[in-house]
Short mmCIF file of C-alpha atoms in Angstrom, two decimals:
data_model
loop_
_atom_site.label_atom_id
_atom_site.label_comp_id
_atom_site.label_asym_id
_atom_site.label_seq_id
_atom_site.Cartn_x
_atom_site.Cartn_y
_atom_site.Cartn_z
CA UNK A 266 -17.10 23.85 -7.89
CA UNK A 267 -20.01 21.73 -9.96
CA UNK A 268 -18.31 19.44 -12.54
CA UNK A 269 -21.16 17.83 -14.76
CA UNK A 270 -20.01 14.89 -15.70
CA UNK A 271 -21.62 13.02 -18.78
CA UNK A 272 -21.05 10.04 -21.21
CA UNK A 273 -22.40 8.15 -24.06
CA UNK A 274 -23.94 5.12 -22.82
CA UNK A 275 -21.47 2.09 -22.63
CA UNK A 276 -18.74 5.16 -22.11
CA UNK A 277 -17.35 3.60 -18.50
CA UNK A 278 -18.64 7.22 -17.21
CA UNK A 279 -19.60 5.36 -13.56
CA UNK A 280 -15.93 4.39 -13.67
CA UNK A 281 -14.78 7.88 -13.93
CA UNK A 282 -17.27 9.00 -11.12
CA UNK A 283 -16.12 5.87 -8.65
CA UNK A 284 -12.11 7.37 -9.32
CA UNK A 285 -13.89 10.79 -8.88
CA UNK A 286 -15.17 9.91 -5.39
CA UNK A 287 -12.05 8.19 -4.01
CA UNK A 288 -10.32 11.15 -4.56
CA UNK A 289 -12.52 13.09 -2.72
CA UNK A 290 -15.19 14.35 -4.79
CA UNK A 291 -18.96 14.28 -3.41
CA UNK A 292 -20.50 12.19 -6.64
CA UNK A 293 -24.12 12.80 -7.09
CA UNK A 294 -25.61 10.08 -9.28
CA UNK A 295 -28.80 11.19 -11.56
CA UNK A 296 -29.37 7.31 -12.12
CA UNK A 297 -29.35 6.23 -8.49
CA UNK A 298 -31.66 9.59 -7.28
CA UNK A 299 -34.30 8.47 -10.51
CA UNK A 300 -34.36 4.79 -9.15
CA UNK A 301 -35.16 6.43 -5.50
CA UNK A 302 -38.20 8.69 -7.73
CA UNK A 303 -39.52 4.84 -9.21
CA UNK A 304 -39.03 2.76 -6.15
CA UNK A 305 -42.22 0.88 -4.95
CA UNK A 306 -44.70 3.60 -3.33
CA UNK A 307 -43.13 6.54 -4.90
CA UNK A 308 -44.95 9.38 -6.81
CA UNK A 309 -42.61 8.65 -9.99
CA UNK A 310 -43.61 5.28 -10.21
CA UNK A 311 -47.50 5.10 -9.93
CA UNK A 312 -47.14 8.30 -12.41
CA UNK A 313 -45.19 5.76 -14.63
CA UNK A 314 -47.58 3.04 -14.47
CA UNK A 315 -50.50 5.41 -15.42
CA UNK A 316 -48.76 6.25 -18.79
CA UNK A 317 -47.12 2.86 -19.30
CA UNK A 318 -49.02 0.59 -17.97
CA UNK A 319 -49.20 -2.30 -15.51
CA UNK A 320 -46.86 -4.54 -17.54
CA UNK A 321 -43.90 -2.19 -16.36
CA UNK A 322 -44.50 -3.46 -13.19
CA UNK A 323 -43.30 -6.45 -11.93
CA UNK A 324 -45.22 -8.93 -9.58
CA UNK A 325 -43.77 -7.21 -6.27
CA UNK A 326 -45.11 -4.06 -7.30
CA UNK A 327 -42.03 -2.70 -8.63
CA UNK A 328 -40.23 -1.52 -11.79
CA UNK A 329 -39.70 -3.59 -14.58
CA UNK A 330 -36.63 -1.60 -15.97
CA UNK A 331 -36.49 -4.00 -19.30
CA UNK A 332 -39.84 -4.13 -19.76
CA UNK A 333 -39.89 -0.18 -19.43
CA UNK A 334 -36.38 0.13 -21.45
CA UNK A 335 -37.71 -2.42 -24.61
CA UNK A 336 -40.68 0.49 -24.57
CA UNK A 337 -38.67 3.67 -24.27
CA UNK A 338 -35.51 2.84 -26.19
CA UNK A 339 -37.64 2.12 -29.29
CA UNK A 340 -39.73 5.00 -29.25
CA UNK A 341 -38.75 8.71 -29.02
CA UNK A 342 -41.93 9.83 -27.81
CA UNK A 343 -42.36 7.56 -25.04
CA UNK A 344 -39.04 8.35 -24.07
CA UNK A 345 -39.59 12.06 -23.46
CA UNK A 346 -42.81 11.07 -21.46
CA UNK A 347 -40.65 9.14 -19.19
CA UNK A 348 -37.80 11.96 -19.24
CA UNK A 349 -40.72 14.27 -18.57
CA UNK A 350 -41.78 12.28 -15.20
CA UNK A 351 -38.64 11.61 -13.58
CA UNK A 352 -36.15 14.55 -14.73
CA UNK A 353 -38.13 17.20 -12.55
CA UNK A 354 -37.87 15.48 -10.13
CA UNK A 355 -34.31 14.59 -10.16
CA UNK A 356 -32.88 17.98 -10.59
CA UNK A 357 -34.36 19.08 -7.20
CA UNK A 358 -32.65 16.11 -5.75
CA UNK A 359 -29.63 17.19 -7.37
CA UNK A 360 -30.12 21.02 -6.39
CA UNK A 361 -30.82 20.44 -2.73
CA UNK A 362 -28.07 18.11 -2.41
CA UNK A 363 -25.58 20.53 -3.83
CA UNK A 364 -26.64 23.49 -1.76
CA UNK A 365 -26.72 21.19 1.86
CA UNK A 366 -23.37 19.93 0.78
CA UNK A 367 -21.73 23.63 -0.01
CA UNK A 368 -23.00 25.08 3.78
CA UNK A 369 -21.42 22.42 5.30
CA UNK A 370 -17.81 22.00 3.03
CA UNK A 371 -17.55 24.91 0.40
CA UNK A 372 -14.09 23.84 -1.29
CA UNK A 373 -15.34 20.60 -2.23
CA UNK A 374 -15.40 19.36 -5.79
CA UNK A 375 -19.36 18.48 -6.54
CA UNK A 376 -19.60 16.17 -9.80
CA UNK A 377 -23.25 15.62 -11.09
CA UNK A 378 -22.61 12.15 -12.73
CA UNK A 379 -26.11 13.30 -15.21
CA UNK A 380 -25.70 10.85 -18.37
CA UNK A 381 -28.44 13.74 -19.71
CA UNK A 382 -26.65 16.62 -18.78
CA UNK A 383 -26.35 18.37 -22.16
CA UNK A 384 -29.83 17.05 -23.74
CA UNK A 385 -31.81 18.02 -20.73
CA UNK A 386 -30.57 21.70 -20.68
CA UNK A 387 -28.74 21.47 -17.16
CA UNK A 388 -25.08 22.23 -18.45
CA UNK A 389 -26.17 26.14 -16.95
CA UNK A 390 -26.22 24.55 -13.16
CA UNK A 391 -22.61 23.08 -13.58
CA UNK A 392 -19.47 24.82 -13.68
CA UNK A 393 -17.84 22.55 -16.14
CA UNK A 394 -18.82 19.91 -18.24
CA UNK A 395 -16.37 16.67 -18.55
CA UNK A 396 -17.40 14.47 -21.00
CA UNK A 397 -16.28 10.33 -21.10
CA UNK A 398 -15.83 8.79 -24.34
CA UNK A 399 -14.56 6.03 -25.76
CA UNK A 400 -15.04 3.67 -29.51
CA UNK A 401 -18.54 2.79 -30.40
CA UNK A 402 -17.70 -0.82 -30.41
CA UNK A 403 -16.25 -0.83 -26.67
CA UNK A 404 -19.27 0.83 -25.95
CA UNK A 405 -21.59 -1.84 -27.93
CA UNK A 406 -19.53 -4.42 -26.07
CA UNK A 407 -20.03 -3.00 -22.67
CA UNK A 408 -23.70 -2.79 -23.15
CA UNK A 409 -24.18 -6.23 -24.29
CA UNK A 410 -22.05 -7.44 -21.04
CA UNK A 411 -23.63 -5.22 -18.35
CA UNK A 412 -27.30 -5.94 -19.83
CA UNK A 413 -27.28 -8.96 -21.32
CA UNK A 414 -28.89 -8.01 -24.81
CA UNK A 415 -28.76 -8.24 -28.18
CA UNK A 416 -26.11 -6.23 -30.41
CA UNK A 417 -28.73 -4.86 -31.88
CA UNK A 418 -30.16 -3.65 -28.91
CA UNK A 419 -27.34 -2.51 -27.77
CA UNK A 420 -27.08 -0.03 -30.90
CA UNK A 421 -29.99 1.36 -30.60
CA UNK A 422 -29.39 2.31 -27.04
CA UNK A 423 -26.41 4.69 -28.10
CA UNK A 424 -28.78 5.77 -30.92
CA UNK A 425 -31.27 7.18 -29.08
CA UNK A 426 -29.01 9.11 -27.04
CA UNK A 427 -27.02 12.25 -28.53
CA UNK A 428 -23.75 11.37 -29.92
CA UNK A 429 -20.38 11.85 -28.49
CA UNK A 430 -19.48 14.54 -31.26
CA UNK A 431 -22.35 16.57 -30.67
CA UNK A 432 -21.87 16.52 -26.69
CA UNK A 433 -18.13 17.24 -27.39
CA UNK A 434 -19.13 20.75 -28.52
CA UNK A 435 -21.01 21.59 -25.13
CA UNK A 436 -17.93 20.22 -22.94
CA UNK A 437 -14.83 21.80 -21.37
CA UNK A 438 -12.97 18.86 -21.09
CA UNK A 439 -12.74 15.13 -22.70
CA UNK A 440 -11.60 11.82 -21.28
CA UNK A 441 -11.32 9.11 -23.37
CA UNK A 442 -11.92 5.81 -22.09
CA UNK A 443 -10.31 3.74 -24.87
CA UNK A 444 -7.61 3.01 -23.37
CA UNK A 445 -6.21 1.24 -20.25
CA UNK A 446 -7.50 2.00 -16.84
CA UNK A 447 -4.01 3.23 -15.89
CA UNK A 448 -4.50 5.83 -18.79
CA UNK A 449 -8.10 6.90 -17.67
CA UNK A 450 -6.97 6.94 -13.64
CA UNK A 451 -3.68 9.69 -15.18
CA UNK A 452 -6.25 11.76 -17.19
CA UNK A 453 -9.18 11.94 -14.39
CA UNK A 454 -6.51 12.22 -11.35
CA UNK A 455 -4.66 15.40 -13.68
CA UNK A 456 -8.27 16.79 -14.32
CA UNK A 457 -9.27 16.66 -10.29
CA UNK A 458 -5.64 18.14 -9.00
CA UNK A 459 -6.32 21.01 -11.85
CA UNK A 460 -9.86 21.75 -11.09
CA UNK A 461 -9.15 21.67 -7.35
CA UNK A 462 -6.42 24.23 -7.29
CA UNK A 463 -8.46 26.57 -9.43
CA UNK A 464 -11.20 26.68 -6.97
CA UNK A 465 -8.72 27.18 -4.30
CA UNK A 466 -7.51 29.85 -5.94
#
């Protein structure tokens, strides 16, 4: 089974996907396969210099990710050149991974951990879509903390993504992430036992 699991940013999705794994889910991470389509020498990266420019890259010849993010995050268009660039590639990462995975252990849980998932169009490779939410001022906070910037930054972030009502209405199931971790560990441990024993089924 293919759980597509997707968040808001500043949602503590990567917190959901770490439980995920130790239970014994096979996590595949959209963000860490698009870093491996950037990294120095790849195709993804020269293509993003190109349309970007050199001041995206950084004196070692790799990304600048906040130089790139001030760009992206405050324009829509630029954003969906850069979605246009990596996400191809990504979802053949994703695909190929998936289908080596299945020949070798069939009954395992596969999560896509896709922050994307809905606005990209790739809810119809997933079997069910869990989405992680939690208050828009956690979310501003944990923002702020993990990348040291401004509130205001932080708020436009969220903005430019969908919002958590809207993805609501393409998921099966929600897990809210305002709460304690004890809470969140209850609902995502509950959600993996159920899920399991359907596919077993």
């Amino acid at each position: 089974m293919i759980i597509g699991l997707t968040g808001t940013i500043g949602s503590g999705k990567s917190t959901v996907s770490a439980r995920l794994a130790k239970l014994g889910a096979l996590v595949l991470d959209a963000d860490t396969i698009s870093r491996e389509a950037v990294k120095k020498g790849a195709d993804g990266l020269n293509k993003i210099a190109e349309v970007f420019g050199k001041e995206v890259i950084d004196a070692n010849g790799e990304l600048d990710r906040k130089a790139l993010a001030g760009i992206v995050f405050s324009d829509e268009s630029k954003r969906l050149i850069l979605n246009g660039i990596i996400h191809p590639q990504v979802l053949k990462a994703l695909k190929e991974r998936t289908h080596g995975e299945k020949a070798l252990n069939p009954d395992r849980m596969i999560v896509w951990d896709v922050p994307l998932l809905i606005e990209v169009g790739w809810v119809e490779y997933v079997d069910s879509v869990w989405l992680v939410t939690a208050p828009e001022q956690t979310r501003i906070n944990r923002i702020m903390a993990r990348d040291g910037c401004t509130i205001k930054q932080a708020q436009s972030r969220i903005c430019a993504q969908m919002s958590e009502e809207e993805k609501a209405r393409f998921s099966n199931e929600i897990i809210d992430n305002g709460g304690s971790l004890e809470q969140l560990y209850q609902r995502v441990d509950a959600l993996y036992s159920e899920y399991s024993n359907m596919q077993s089924l």
